[in-house]
Coordinates of C-alpha atoms and ligand atoms in Angstrom, one line a residue:
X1350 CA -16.2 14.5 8.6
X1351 CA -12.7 13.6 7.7
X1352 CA -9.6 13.9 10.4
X1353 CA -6.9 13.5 7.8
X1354 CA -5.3 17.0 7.5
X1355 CA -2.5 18.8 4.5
X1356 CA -0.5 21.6 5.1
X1357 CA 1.5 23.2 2.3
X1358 CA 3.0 25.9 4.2
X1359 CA 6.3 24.5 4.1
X1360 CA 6.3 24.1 0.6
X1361 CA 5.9 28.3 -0.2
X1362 CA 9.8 29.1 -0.2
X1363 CA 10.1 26.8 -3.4
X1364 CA 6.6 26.9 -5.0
X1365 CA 4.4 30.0 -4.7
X1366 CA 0.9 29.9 -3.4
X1367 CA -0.1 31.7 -6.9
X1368 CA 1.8 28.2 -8.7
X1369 CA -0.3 25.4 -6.4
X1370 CA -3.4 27.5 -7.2
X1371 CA -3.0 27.9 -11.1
X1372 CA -3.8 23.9 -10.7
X1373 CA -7.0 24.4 -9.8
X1374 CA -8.7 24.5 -12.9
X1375 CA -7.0 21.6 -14.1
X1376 CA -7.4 19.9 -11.0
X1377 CA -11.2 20.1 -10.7
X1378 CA -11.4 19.1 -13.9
X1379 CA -9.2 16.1 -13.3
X1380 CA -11.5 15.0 -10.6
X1381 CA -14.2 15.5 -12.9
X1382 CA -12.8 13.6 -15.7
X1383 CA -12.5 10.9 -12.7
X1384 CA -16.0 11.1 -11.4
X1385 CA -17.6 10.7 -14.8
X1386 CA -15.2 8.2 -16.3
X1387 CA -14.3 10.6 -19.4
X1388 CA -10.5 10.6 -18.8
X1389 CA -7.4 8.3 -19.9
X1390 CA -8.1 4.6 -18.5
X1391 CA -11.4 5.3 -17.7
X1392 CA -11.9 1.3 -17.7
X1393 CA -10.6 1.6 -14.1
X1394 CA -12.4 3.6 -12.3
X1395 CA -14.6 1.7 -10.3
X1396 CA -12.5 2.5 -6.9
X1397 CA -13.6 5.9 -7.3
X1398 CA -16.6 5.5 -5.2
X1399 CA -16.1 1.7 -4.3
X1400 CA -16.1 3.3 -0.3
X1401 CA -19.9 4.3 -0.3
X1402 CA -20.7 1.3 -2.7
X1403 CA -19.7 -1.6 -0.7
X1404 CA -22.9 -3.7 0.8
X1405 CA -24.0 -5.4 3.5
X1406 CA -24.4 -8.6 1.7
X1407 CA -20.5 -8.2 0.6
X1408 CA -19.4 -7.3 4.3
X1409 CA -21.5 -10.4 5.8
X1410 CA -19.9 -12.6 3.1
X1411 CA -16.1 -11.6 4.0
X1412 CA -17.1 -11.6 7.4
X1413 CA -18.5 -15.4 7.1
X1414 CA -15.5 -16.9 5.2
X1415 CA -13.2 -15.0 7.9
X1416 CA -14.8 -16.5 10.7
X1417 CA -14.4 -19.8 9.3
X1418 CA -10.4 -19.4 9.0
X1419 CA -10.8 -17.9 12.8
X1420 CA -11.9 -20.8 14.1
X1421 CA -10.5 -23.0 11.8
X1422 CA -6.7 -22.0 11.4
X1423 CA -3.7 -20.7 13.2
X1424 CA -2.0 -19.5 10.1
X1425 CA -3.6 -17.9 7.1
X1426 CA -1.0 -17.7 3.8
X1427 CA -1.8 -14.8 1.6
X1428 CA -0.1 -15.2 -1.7
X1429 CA -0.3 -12.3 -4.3
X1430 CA 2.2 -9.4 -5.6
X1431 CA 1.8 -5.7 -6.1
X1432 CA -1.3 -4.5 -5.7
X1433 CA -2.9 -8.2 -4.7
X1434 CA -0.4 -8.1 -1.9
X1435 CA 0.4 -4.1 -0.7
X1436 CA -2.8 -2.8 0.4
X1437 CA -3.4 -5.9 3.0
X1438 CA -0.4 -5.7 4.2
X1439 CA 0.1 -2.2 4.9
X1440 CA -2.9 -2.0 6.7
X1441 CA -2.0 -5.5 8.4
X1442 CA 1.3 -4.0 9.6
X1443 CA -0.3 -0.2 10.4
X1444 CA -2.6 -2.3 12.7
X1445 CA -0.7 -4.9 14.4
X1446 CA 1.3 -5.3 17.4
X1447 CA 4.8 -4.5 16.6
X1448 CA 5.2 -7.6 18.2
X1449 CA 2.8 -9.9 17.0
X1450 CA 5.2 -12.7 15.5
X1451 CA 6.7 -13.0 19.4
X1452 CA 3.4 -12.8 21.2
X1453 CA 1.7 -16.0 21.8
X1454 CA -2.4 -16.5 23.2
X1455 CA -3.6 -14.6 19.8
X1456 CA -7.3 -15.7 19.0
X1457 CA -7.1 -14.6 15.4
X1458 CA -4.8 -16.6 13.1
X1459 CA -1.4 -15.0 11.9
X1460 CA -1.3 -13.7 8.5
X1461 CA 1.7 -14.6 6.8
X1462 CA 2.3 -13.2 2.7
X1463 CA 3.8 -15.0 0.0
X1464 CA 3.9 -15.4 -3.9
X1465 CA 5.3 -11.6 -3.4
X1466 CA 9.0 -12.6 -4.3
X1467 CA 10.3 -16.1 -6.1
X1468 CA 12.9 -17.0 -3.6
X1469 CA 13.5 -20.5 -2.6
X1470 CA 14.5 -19.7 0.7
X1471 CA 11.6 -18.1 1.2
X1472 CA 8.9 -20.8 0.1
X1473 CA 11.1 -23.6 1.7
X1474 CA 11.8 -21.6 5.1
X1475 CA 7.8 -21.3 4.8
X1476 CA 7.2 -24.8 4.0
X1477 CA 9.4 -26.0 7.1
X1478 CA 7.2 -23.7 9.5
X1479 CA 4.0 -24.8 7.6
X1480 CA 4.8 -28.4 8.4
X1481 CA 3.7 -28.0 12.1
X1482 CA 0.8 -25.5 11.4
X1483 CA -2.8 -25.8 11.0
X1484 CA -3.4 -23.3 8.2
X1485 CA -5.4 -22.3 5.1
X1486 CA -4.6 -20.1 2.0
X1487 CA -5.5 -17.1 0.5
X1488 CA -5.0 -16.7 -3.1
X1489 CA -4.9 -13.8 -4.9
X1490 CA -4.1 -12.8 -8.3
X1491 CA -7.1 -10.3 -11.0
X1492 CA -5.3 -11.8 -13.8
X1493 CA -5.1 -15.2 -12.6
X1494 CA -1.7 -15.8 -14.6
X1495 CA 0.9 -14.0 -12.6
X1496 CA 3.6 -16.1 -12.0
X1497 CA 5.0 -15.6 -8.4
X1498 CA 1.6 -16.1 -7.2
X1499 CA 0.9 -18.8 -9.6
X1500 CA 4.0 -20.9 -8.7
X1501 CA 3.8 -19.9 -4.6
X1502 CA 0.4 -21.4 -4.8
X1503 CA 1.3 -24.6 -6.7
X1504 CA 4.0 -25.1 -4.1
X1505 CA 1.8 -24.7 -0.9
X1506 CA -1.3 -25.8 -2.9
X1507 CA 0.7 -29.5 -3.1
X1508 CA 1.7 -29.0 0.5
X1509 CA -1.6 -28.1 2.0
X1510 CA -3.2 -31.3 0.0
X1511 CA -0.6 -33.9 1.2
X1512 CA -1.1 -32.7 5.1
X1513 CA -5.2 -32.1 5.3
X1514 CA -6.5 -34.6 2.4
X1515 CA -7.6 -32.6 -1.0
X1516 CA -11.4 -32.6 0.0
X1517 CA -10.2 -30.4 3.1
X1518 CA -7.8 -28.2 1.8
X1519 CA -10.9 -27.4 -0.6
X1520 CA -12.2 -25.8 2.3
X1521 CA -9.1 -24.4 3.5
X1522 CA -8.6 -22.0 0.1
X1523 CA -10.4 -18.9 -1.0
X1524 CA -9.4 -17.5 -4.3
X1525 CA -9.5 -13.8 -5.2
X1526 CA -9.8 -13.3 -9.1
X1527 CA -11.3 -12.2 -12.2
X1528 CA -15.1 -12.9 -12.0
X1529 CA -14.8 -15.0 -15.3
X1530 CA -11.6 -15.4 -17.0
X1531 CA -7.9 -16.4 -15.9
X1532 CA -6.3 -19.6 -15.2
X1533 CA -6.8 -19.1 -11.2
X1534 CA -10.8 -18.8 -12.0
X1535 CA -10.7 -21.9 -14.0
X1536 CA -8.8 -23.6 -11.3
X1537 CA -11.2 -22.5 -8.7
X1538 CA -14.1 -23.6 -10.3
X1539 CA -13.2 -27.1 -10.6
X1540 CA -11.7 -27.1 -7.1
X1541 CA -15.0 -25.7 -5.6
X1542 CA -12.9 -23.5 -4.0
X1543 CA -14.6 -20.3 -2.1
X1544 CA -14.1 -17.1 -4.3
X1545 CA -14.6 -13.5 -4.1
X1546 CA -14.3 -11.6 -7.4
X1547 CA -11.8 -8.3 -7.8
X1548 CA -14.0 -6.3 -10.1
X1549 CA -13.0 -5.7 -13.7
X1550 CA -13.0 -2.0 -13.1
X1551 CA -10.8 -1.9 -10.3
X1552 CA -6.5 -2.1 -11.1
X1553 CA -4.6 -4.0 -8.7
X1554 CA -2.8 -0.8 -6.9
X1555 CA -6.5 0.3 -6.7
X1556 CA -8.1 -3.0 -5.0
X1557 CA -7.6 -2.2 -1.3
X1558 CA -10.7 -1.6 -0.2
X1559 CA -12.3 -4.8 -2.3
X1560 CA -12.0 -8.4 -1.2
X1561 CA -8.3 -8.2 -2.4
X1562 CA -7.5 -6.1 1.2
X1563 CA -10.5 -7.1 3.0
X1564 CA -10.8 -10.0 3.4
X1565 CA -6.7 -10.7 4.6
X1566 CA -7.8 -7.4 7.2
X1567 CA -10.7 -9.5 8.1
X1568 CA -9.1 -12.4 9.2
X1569 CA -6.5 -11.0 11.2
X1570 CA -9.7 -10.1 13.3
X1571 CA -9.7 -6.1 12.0
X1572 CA -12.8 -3.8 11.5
X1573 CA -13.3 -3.8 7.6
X1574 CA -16.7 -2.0 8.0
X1575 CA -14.8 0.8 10.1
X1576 CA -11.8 1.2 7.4
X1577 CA -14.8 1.3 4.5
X1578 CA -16.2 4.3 6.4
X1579 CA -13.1 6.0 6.4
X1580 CA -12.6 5.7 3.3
X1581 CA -16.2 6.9 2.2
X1582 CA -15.5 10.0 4.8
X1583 CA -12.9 11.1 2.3
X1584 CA -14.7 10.1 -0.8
X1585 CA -17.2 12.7 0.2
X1586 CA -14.8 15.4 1.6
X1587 CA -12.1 14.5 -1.7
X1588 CA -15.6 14.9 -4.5
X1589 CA -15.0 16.5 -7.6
X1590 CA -17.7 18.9 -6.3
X1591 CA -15.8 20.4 -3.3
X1592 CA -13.7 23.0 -4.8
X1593 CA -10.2 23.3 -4.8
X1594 CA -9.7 25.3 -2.0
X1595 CA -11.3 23.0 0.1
X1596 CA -10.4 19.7 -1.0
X1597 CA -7.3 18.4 0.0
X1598 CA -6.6 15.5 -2.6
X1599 CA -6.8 18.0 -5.5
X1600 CA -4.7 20.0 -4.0
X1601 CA -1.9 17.6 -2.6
X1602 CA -1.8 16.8 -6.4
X1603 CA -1.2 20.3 -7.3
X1604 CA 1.6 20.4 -4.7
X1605 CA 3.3 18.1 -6.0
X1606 CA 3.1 18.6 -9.7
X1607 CA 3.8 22.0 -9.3
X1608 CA 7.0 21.1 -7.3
X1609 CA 8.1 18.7 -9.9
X1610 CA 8.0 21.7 -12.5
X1611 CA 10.4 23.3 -10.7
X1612 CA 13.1 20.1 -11.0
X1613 CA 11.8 18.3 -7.7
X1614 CA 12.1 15.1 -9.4
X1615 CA 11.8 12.5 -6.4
X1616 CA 8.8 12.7 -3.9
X1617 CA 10.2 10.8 -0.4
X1618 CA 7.6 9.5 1.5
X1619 CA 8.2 10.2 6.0
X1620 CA 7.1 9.4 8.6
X1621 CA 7.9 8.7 12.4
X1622 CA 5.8 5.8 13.2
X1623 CA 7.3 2.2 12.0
X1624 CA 4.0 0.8 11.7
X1625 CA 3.6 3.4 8.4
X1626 CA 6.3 1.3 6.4
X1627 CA 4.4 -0.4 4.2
X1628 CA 1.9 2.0 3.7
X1629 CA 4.8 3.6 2.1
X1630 CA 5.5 0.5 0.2
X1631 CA 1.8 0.4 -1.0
X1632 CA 2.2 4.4 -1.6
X1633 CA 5.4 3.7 -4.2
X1634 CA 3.6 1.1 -5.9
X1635 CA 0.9 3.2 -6.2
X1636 CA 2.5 6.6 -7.3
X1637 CA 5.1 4.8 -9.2
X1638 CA 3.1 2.3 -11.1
X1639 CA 0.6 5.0 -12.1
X1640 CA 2.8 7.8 -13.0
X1641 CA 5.9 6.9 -14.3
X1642 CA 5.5 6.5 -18.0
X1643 CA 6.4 8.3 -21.1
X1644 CA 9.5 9.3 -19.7
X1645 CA 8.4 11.6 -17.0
X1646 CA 6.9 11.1 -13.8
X1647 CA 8.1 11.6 -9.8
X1648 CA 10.0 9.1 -8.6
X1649 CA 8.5 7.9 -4.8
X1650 CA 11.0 7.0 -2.7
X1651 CA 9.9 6.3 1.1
X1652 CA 12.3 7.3 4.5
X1653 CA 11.2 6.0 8.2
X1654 CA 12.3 8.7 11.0
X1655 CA 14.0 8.4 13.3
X1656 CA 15.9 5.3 12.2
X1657 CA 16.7 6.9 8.1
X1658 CA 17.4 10.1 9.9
X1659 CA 20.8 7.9 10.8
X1660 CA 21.5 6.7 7.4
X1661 CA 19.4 8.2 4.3
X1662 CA 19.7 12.0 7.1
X1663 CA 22.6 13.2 5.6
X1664 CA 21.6 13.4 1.9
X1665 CA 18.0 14.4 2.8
X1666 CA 20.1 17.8 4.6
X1667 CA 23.1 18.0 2.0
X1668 CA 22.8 16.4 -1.2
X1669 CA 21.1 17.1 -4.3
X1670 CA 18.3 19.7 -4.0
X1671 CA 16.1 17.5 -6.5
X1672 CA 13.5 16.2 -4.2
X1673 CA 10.8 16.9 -1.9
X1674 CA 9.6 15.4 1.2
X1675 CA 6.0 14.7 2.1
X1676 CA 5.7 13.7 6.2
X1677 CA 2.6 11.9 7.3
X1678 CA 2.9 12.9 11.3
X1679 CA 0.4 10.4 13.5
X1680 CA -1.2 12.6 16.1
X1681 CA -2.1 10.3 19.0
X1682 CA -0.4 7.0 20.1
X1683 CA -1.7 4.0 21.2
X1684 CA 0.1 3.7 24.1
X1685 CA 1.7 5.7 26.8
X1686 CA 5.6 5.5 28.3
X1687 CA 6.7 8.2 30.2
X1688 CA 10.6 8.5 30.4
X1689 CA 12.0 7.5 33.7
X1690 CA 14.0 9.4 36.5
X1691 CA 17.0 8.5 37.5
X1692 CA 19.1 10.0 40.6
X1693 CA 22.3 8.9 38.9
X1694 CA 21.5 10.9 35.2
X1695 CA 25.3 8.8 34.1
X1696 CA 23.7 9.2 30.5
X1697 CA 23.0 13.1 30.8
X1698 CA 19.1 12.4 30.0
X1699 CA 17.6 13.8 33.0
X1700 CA 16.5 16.3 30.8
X1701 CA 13.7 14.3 29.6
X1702 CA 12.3 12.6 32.8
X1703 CA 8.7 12.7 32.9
X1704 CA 8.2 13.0 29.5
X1705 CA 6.4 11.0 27.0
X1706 CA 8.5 9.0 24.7
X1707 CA 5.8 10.7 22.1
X1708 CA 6.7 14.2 23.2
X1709 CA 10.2 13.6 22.2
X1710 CA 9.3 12.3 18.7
X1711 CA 7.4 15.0 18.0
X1712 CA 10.3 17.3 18.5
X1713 CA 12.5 15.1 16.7
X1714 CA 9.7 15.3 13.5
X1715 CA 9.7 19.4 14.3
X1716 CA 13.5 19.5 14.5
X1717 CA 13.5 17.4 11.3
X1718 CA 10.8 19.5 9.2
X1719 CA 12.5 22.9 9.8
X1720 CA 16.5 21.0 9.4
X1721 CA 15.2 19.6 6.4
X1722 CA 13.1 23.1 4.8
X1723 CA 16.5 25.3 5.8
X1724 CA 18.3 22.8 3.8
X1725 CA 16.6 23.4 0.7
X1726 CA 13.9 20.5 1.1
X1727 CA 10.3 21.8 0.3
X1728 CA 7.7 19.5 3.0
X1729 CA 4.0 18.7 2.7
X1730 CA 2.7 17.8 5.7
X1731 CA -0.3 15.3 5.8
X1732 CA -1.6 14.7 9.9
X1733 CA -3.7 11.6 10.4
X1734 CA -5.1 11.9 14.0
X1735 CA -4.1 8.3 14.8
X1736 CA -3.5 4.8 13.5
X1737 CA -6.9 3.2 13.4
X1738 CA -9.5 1.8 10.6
X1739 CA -11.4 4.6 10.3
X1740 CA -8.2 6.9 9.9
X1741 CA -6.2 4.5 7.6
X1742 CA -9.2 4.4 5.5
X1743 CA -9.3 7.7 5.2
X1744 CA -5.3 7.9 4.5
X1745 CA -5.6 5.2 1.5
X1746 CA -8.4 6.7 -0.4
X1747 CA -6.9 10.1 0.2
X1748 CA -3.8 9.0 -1.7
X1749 CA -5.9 7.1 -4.2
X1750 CA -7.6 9.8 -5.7
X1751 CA -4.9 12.3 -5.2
X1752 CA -2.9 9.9 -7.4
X1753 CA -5.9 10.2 -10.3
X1754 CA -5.9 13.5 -10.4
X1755 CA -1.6 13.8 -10.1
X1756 CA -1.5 11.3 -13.0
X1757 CA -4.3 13.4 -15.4
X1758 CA -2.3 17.2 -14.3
X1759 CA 0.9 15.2 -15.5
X1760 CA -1.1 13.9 -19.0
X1761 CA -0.5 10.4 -18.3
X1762 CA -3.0 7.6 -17.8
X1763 CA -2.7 6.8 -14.3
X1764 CA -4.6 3.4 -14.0
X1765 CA -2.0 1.1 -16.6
X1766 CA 1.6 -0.6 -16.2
X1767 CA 2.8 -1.4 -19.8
X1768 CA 6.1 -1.1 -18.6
X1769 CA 5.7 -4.1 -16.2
X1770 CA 5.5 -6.2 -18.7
X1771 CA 8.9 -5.8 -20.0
X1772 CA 10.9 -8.0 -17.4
X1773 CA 8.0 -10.7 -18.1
X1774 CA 8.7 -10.9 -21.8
X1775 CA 12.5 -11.3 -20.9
X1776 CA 12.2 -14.2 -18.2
X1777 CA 9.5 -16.2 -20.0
X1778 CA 11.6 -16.5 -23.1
X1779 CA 14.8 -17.3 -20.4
X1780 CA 12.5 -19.9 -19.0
X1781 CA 11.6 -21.4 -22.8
X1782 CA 7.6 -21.1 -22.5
X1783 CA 5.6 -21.9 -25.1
X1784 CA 4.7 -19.5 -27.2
X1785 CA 7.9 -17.8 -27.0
X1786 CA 10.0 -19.6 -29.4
X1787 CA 11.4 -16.6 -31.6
X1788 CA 11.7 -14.6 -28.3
X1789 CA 13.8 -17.5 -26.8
X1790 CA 16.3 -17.8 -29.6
X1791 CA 16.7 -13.4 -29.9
X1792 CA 17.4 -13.5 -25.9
X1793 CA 19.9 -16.6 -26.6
X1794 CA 21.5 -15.0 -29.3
X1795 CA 22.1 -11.8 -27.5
X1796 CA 23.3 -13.1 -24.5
X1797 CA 25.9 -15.4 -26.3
X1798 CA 27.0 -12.0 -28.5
X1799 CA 27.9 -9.9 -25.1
Ligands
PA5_1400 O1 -1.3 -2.6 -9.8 C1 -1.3 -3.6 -10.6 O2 -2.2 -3.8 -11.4 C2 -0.2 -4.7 -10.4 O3 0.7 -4.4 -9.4 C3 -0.9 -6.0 -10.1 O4 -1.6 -5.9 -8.9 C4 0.2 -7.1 -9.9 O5 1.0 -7.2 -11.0 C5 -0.5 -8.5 -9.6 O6 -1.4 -8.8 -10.6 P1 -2.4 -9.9 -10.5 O7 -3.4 -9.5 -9.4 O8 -3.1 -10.0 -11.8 O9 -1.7 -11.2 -10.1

């Protein structure tokens, strides 16, 4: 049984009930389509029940290799982009200390990303820290052939080589790839490197819950087995075979295409819990990636309360009525701190002695929601009863295959990014690479004509 909760009340002064509900046909049918692989990119659909698929032999391997960099290594380097790098990460950063960087005694080694971004400040600033650390590498890339992983792991690759010996960095790198093809498979192989394979049916925005998120979430010293169960909790609730009325995903999707039909163009992502900011960056990859194409699509934009309620507040209240929000709201905490007394009450908070930091949040998010819906701002609400495994497993899958079925009720195929390739095109002829000759001189020519 799922904890993960939707409300759509606030949402019935801009969309009817009668509008969300003439979805449902299309809905169940979208989940359908999903279930039976008969819709647009049906290719990539193997995450649709990857949850209740995974096995014990693939757990225990994970679990081996993440072990080994326990008691091997202080610092793990994870290198991938998009969805090789979003899903580990938001789920590293829901789960971790706030902290974590500051905190010494850890007995699990520190994750630290790269080959998301191709700054040299970045890699170098990396390098200098790297220099003193006892570390191994993570290496993650379905295609194999993506360059900001590709050149991020050349870099530390080299690095890693000249500070352990090549025979022992061998051990110290696991590769994450394409079961067969790609230049990072080829490498691999002849390295004798570790690897786990993404499967071919699984798009990178869709890879969370394979080796490309679990075995990052492993090493950190997580419960993969506890986030899988999550996520096969709302596998079963989310079925194609649980009607509409009852299944949340298919209806979150109806929400929000039926909101975008009446102009709500941008979709902002809330929530009042800091550890929940990249599981908003994962969400905007996810949403963005897989539904804006062929000129239409909501745009997912992401706020964290209280902090954007000082900044990004004021056009959420007043500006252009062309969005909607949807708030995840955590329901327990972690920890406990109860606001203290005191006599002298010079800053006027006495007001709020004995309460729980949380209480106070919670009005804020309550004060928020009904600012926010008086101001024109339609809200779904989504509870998750706390930040754990089992919950953010239920959260990711939730968003998942609300996204399939969002993608087919907007009539586009959810599970490609042609339009990603466009800055590649652009760079690699900038960069003269073979095979881009006539490319090259076009880009050349234009440039030198504006
Ligand atoms: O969702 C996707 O498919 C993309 O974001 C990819 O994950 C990203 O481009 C990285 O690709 P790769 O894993 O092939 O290096």
């Amino acid at each position: 049984m799922q904890s993960l909760s939707l409300k759509l009340n606030k949402t019935y002064g801009f969309v009817s009930k009668e509008d969300i509900l003439s979805y449902k046909d299309a809905a169940e049918k979208a989940a359908q389509a999903l279930h039976e692989k008969t819709g647009k990119g049906n290719d990539f659909l193997g995450w649709v029940h990857l949850p209740s698929s995974v096995t014990e032999a693939e757990f225990s391997a994970i679990e081996k290799k993440a072990g080994y960099f326990r008691d091997n290594t202080e610092i793990v380097v994870v290198i991938g982009i998009g969805g090789s790098y979003l899903g580990a990460k938001s789920v590293l950063e829901a789960l971790s200390d706030n902290f974590w960087a500051l905190k010494d005694h850890q007995k699990n080694p520190r994750i630290i990303f790269a080959g998301q971004n191709l700054s040299e400040d970045y890699i170098s600033e990396l390098i200098s820290l790297l220099d003193h650390k006892n570390y191994g590498i993570v290496v993650i890339s379905k295609s194999g052939t993506t360059t900001e992983p590709a050149v991020a792991f050349r870099i530390l690759k080299a690095h890693l080589e000249n500070k352990v010996g090549h025979e022992e960095a061998g051990r110290r790198i696991v590769a994450i790839t394409d079961e067969k093809k790609g230049a990072l498979r080829t490498l691999a192989t002849k390295e004798g490197y570790t690897t786990f394979v993404i499967p071919d049916n699984v798009g990178g925005r869709y890879s969370v819950l394979t080796p490309v998120g679990l075995v990052p979430i492993a090493i950190a010293g997580f419960d993969i087995r506890a986030l899988v169960k999550g996520a096969a909790s709302m596998e079963k609730a989310t079925a194609y075979t649980v009607p509409f009325e009852e299944n949340i995903a298919m209806q979150y999707a109806a929400a929000r295409n039926a909101l975008y039909k009446k102009g709500k163009q941008t979709e902002i992502l809330a929530s009042f819990n800091p550890k929940l900011l990249y599981v908003s960056e994962w969400w905007k990859q996810l949403y963005g990636e897989s539904e804006g194409k062929e000129q239409k699509g909501i745009f997912p934009a992401s706020v964290t309360f209280t902090a954007d309620l000082h900044s990004m507040g004021q056009y959420i209240q007043e500006g252009l009525r062309n969005f909607f929000e949807t708030v995840i709201s955590v329901k327990e905490t972690q920890h406990t701190m109860v606001i203290p007394n005191d006599p002298q009450n010079l800053d006027t908070l006495n007001f709020l002695s004995g309460k729980r930091l949380d209480q106070v949040n919670k009005m804020a998010e309550l004060g928020t929601l009904l600012a926010h819906v008086d101001g024109g701002v339609p809200n779904i609400q989504i509870e998750l009863k706390r930040i754990d495994e089992t919950c953010l497993g239920e959260l990711l899958y939730f968003f998942e295959i609300a996204c399939g079925i969002s993608g087919y009720l907007l009539g586009v195929n959810p599970f490609d990014q042609p339009g990603v390739e466009a800055y590649k095109k652009n760079m690699f002829a900038l960069l003269n690479k073979p095979g881009y000759e006539e490319a090259s001189k076009a880009i050349q020519k234009r440039l030198a004509e504006e």
